[in-house]
Amino acid sequence: MSIPQHHTSAALPGEVREATRAWVAELLEEPDVTLEDTFLELGGHSALALQLGRYALERFGNEYDLLVLFERSLGEAADELTERIARITAADAEAA
């Protein structure tokens, strides 16, 4: 899978949500993935979760919280990642 090198300090929520949906669809070979689906119910497991985290790290500079990814919907996992990136970005800005 080709992941654009797109390190960003402030990811847009829609961008993270769509990337999450697309990556899960490709990793699980399940084209009808929605943001309401859960990673585990779709057949995801720890090795695929680590791969998904690597994609997020490469693109957004941070990984998914695995507990959130395993226990909540894909949309909620994407939103949690977006919020965490925003908090880190704000803290970095304050420190500068």
Coordinates of N, CA, C and O in Angstrom, one line a residue:
M1 N 0.8 -1.2 0.0 CA 0.0 0.0 0.0 C 0.9 1.2 0.0 O 1.8 1.3 0.8
S2 N 0.5 2.2 -0.8 CA 1.3 3.4 -0.9 C 0.7 4.4 0.0 O -0.4 4.8 -0.2
I3 N 1.5 4.9 1.0 CA 1.0 5.9 2.0 C 1.7 7.2 1.7 O 3.0 7.2 1.7
P4 N 1.0 8.2 1.3 CA 1.7 9.5 1.1 C 2.4 10.0 2.3 O 1.9 9.9 3.4
Q5 N 3.7 10.4 2.1 CA 4.4 11.0 3.2 C 3.8 12.3 3.5 O 4.0 13.2 2.7
H6 N 3.1 12.5 4.5 CA 2.3 13.6 4.8 C 2.3 14.0 6.2 O 1.3 14.1 6.9
H7 N 3.5 14.1 6.8 CA 3.5 14.4 8.2 C 2.8 15.8 8.4 O 3.1 16.7 7.7
T8 N 1.9 15.8 9.3 CA 1.2 17.0 9.6 C 1.0 17.2 11.1 O 0.8 16.2 11.8
S9 N 1.1 18.4 11.6 CA 0.9 18.6 13.0 C -0.5 18.8 13.4 O -0.9 18.7 14.5
A10 N -1.4 19.2 12.4 CA -2.8 19.4 12.6 C -3.6 18.8 11.6 O -3.8 19.3 10.5
A11 N -4.0 17.6 11.8 CA -4.8 16.8 10.8 C -6.3 17.3 10.9 O -6.8 17.5 12.0
L12 N -6.9 17.4 9.7 CA -8.3 17.7 9.7 C -9.1 16.5 10.0 O -8.8 15.4 9.5
P13 N -10.2 16.7 10.8 CA -11.0 15.5 11.2 C -11.5 14.7 10.0 O -11.4 13.4 10.0
G14 N -11.9 15.3 8.9 CA -12.4 14.5 7.8 C -11.3 13.7 7.1 O -11.5 12.6 6.6
E15 N -10.1 14.3 7.1 CA -9.0 13.6 6.5 C -8.6 12.4 7.3 O -8.3 11.3 6.7
V16 N -8.6 12.5 8.6 CA -8.3 11.3 9.4 C -9.4 10.3 9.3 O -9.1 9.1 9.2
R17 N -10.6 10.7 9.3 CA -11.7 9.7 9.2 C -11.7 9.0 7.9 O -11.8 7.8 7.9
E18 N -11.5 9.7 6.8 CA -11.5 9.0 5.5 C -10.3 8.1 5.3 O -10.4 7.0 4.8
A19 N -9.1 8.6 5.8 CA -7.9 7.7 5.8 C -8.1 6.5 6.6 O -7.8 5.4 6.1
T20 N -8.7 6.6 7.8 CA -9.0 5.4 8.6 C -9.9 4.4 7.9 O -9.6 3.2 7.8
R21 N -11.0 4.9 7.3 CA -11.9 4.1 6.6 C -11.2 3.4 5.4 O -11.3 2.2 5.3
A22 N -10.5 4.1 4.6 CA -9.8 3.5 3.5 C -8.7 2.5 3.8 O -8.6 1.5 3.2
W23 N -7.9 2.8 4.9 CA -6.9 1.9 5.3 C -7.5 0.6 5.8 O -7.0 -0.5 5.5
V24 N -8.5 0.7 6.6 CA -9.1 -0.5 7.2 C -9.8 -1.3 6.0 O -9.6 -2.5 6.0
A25 N -10.4 -0.7 5.1 CA -11.0 -1.4 3.9 C -9.9 -2.1 3.2 O -10.2 -3.3 2.8
E26 N -8.8 -1.5 3.0 CA -7.7 -2.2 2.2 C -7.1 -3.3 3.0 O -6.9 -4.4 2.5
L27 N -6.8 -3.0 4.3 CA -6.1 -4.0 5.1 C -7.0 -5.3 5.3 O -6.5 -6.4 5.3
L28 N -8.3 -5.1 5.5 CA -9.2 -6.2 5.7 C -9.8 -6.7 4.4 O -10.7 -7.6 4.5
E29 N -9.5 -6.1 3.3 CA -10.1 -6.5 2.0 C -11.6 -6.5 2.1 O -12.3 -7.5 1.7
E30 N -12.1 -5.4 2.7 CA -13.5 -5.3 2.9 C -14.0 -3.9 2.4 O -13.9 -2.9 3.1
P31 N -14.4 -3.8 1.1 CA -14.7 -2.5 0.5 C -15.8 -1.7 1.1 O -15.9 -0.5 0.9
D32 N -16.7 -2.4 1.8 CA -17.9 -1.7 2.3 C -17.8 -1.2 3.8 O -18.7 -1.1 4.5
V33 N -16.5 -0.9 4.2 CA -16.3 -0.4 5.5 C -16.9 0.9 5.7 O -16.9 1.8 4.9
T34 N -17.6 1.1 6.9 CA -18.1 2.4 7.3 C -17.5 2.9 8.6 O -16.9 2.1 9.3
L35 N -17.6 4.1 8.9 CA -17.0 4.7 10.1 C -17.8 4.2 11.3 O -17.3 4.3 12.5
E36 N -19.0 3.6 11.2 CA -19.7 3.1 12.3 C -19.3 1.6 12.6 O -19.6 1.1 13.7
D37 N -18.5 1.0 11.7 CA -18.0 -0.4 12.0 C -17.0 -0.3 13.0 O -16.4 0.7 13.3
T38 N -16.8 -1.5 13.7 CA -15.7 -1.6 14.6 C -14.6 -2.5 14.0 O -14.9 -3.4 13.2
F39 N -13.4 -2.2 14.3 CA -12.2 -2.9 13.8 C -12.3 -4.4 14.0 O -12.1 -5.2 13.1
L40 N -12.6 -4.8 15.3 CA -12.6 -6.2 15.6 C -13.8 -6.9 15.0 O -13.6 -8.1 14.5
E41 N -14.9 -6.3 14.9 CA -16.1 -7.0 14.3 C -15.8 -7.2 12.8 O -16.4 -8.1 12.2
L42 N -15.0 -6.3 12.2 CA -14.7 -6.5 10.7 C -13.6 -7.6 10.5 O -13.4 -8.0 9.4
G43 N -13.1 -8.1 11.6 CA -12.0 -9.2 11.5 C -10.6 -8.7 11.7 O -9.7 -9.4 11.5
G44 N -10.5 -7.4 12.2 CA -9.2 -6.9 12.5 C -8.6 -7.6 13.7 O -9.3 -8.2 14.6
H45 N -7.3 -7.6 13.8 CA -6.6 -8.2 14.9 C -5.3 -7.4 15.2 O -5.0 -6.4 14.5
S46 N -4.5 -7.8 16.2 CA -3.4 -7.0 16.7 C -2.4 -6.7 15.6 O -1.9 -5.6 15.5
A47 N -2.0 -7.6 14.8 CA -1.0 -7.4 13.7 C -1.5 -6.3 12.7 O -0.7 -5.5 12.3
L48 N -2.8 -6.4 12.3 CA -3.3 -5.4 11.4 C -3.5 -4.1 12.1 O -3.3 -3.0 11.5
A49 N -3.8 -4.1 13.4 CA -3.9 -2.8 14.1 C -2.5 -2.1 14.2 O -2.4 -0.9 14.0
L50 N -1.4 -2.9 14.3 CA -0.1 -2.3 14.3 C 0.2 -1.7 13.0 O 0.8 -0.6 12.8
Q51 N -0.2 -2.4 11.9 CA 0.0 -1.9 10.5 C -0.8 -0.6 10.3 O -0.3 0.4 9.8
L52 N -2.0 -0.6 10.8 CA -2.8 0.6 10.7 C -2.2 1.8 11.5 O -2.2 2.9 11.0
G53 N -1.7 1.5 12.6 CA -1.0 2.5 13.4 C 0.2 3.0 12.7 O 0.5 4.2 12.7
R54 N 1.0 2.2 12.0 CA 2.1 2.6 11.2 C 1.7 3.6 10.1 O 2.3 4.6 9.8
Y55 N 0.6 3.3 9.4 CA 0.1 4.1 8.4 C -0.2 5.5 9.0 O 0.1 6.5 8.4
A56 N -0.9 5.5 10.1 CA -1.3 6.8 10.7 C 0.0 7.6 11.2 O 0.1 8.8 11.0
L57 N 1.0 6.9 11.7 CA 2.2 7.5 12.1 C 2.9 8.2 11.0 O 3.4 9.3 11.0
E58 N 3.0 7.4 9.8 CA 3.6 8.0 8.6 C 2.9 9.2 8.1 O 3.5 10.2 7.6
R59 N 1.6 9.2 8.1 CA 0.8 10.2 7.5 C 0.5 11.4 8.4 O 0.6 12.5 8.0
F60 N 0.2 11.1 9.7 CA -0.2 12.1 10.6 C 0.7 12.4 11.8 O 0.5 13.2 12.6
G61 N 1.8 11.6 11.9 CA 2.7 11.8 12.9 C 2.3 11.2 14.3 O 3.0 11.5 15.3
N62 N 1.3 10.4 14.3 CA 0.8 9.8 15.6 C 0.0 8.5 15.3 O -0.5 8.4 14.2
E63 N -0.1 7.6 16.2 CA -0.7 6.4 16.0 C -2.1 6.3 16.7 O -2.4 7.1 17.6
Y64 N -2.9 5.4 16.3 CA -4.2 5.2 17.0 C -4.0 4.6 18.4 O -3.0 3.9 18.6
D65 N -4.9 5.0 19.3 CA -4.9 4.4 20.6 C -5.6 3.0 20.4 O -6.7 2.9 20.0
L66 N -4.8 1.9 20.6 CA -5.3 0.6 20.4 C -6.5 0.2 21.2 O -7.4 -0.5 20.7
L67 N -6.6 0.7 22.4 CA -7.8 0.4 23.2 C -9.1 1.0 22.5 O -10.1 0.3 22.4
V68 N -8.9 2.2 22.1 CA -10.1 2.9 21.4 C -10.4 2.1 20.1 O -11.5 1.9 19.8
L69 N -9.3 1.8 19.3 CA -9.5 1.1 18.1 C -10.2 -0.2 18.3 O -11.1 -0.6 17.5
F70 N -9.9 -0.9 19.3 CA -10.5 -2.3 19.6 C -11.9 -2.2 20.2 O -12.7 -3.1 20.0
E71 N -12.2 -1.1 20.9 CA -13.5 -1.1 21.7 C -14.5 -0.2 21.1 O -15.7 -0.2 21.5
R72 N -14.2 0.7 20.2 CA -15.1 1.7 19.7 C -15.2 1.6 18.1 O -14.5 0.9 17.5
S73 N -16.0 2.5 17.6 CA -16.2 2.5 16.1 C -14.9 3.1 15.5 O -14.1 3.8 16.1
L74 N -14.8 2.8 14.2 CA -13.7 3.4 13.4 C -13.7 4.9 13.5 O -12.7 5.6 13.6
G75 N -14.9 5.5 13.4 CA -15.1 7.0 13.4 C -14.6 7.5 14.8 O -13.9 8.5 14.8
E76 N -14.9 6.8 15.8 CA -14.5 7.3 17.2 C -13.0 7.2 17.3 O -12.3 8.0 17.9
A77 N -12.4 6.1 16.8 CA -10.9 5.9 16.8 C -10.3 7.1 16.0 O -9.3 7.6 16.5
A78 N -10.8 7.4 14.9 CA -10.3 8.5 14.1 C -10.4 9.8 14.8 O -9.5 10.6 14.8
D79 N -11.6 10.1 15.4 CA -11.8 11.3 16.1 C -10.8 11.4 17.3 O -10.3 12.5 17.6
E80 N -10.6 10.3 18.0 CA -9.7 10.4 19.2 C -8.3 10.7 18.7 O -7.6 11.5 19.4
L81 N -7.9 10.1 17.6 CA -6.5 10.5 17.1 C -6.5 11.9 16.7 O -5.5 12.6 17.0
T82 N -7.5 12.4 16.0 CA -7.5 13.8 15.6 C -7.4 14.8 16.8 O -6.7 15.7 16.8
E83 N -8.2 14.4 17.9 CA -8.1 15.3 19.1 C -6.8 15.2 19.8 O -6.3 16.2 20.3
R84 N -6.2 14.1 19.8 CA -4.8 13.9 20.4 C -3.8 14.7 19.6 O -2.9 15.4 20.2
I85 N -3.9 14.7 18.3 CA -3.0 15.4 17.4 C -3.2 16.9 17.7 O -2.2 17.7 17.8
A86 N -4.4 17.4 17.8 CA -4.7 18.8 18.1 C -4.1 19.2 19.5 O -3.6 20.3 19.6
R87 N -4.2 18.3 20.5 CA -3.7 18.7 21.8 C -2.2 18.8 21.8 O -1.6 19.7 22.3
I88 N -1.5 17.9 21.1 CA -0.1 17.9 20.9 C 0.4 19.1 20.2 O 1.3 19.8 20.6
T89 N -0.3 19.5 19.1 CA 0.0 20.6 18.3 C -0.2 21.9 19.2 O 0.7 22.8 19.1
A90 N -1.2 22.0 20.0 CA -1.4 23.2 20.8 C -0.3 23.2 21.9 O 0.2 24.3 22.2
A91 N 0.0 22.1 22.5 CA 1.1 22.1 23.5 C 2.4 22.5 22.9 O 3.2 23.3 23.5
D92 N 2.7 22.1 21.7 CA 3.9 22.4 21.0 C 4.0 23.9 20.7 O 5.0 24.6 20.8
A93 N 2.8 24.5 20.3 CA 2.7 25.9 20.0 C 2.9 26.7 21.2 O 3.6 27.8 21.2
E94 N 2.4 26.3 22.4 CA 2.6 27.0 23.6 C 4.0 27.0 24.1 O 4.5 28.0 24.7
A95 N 4.7 25.9 23.8 CA 6.1 25.7 24.3 C 7.0 26.5 23.4 O 8.1 26.9 23.9
A96 N 6.6 26.8 22.2 CA 7.5 27.6 21.3 C 7.6 29.0 21.5 O 7.0 29.7 22.2

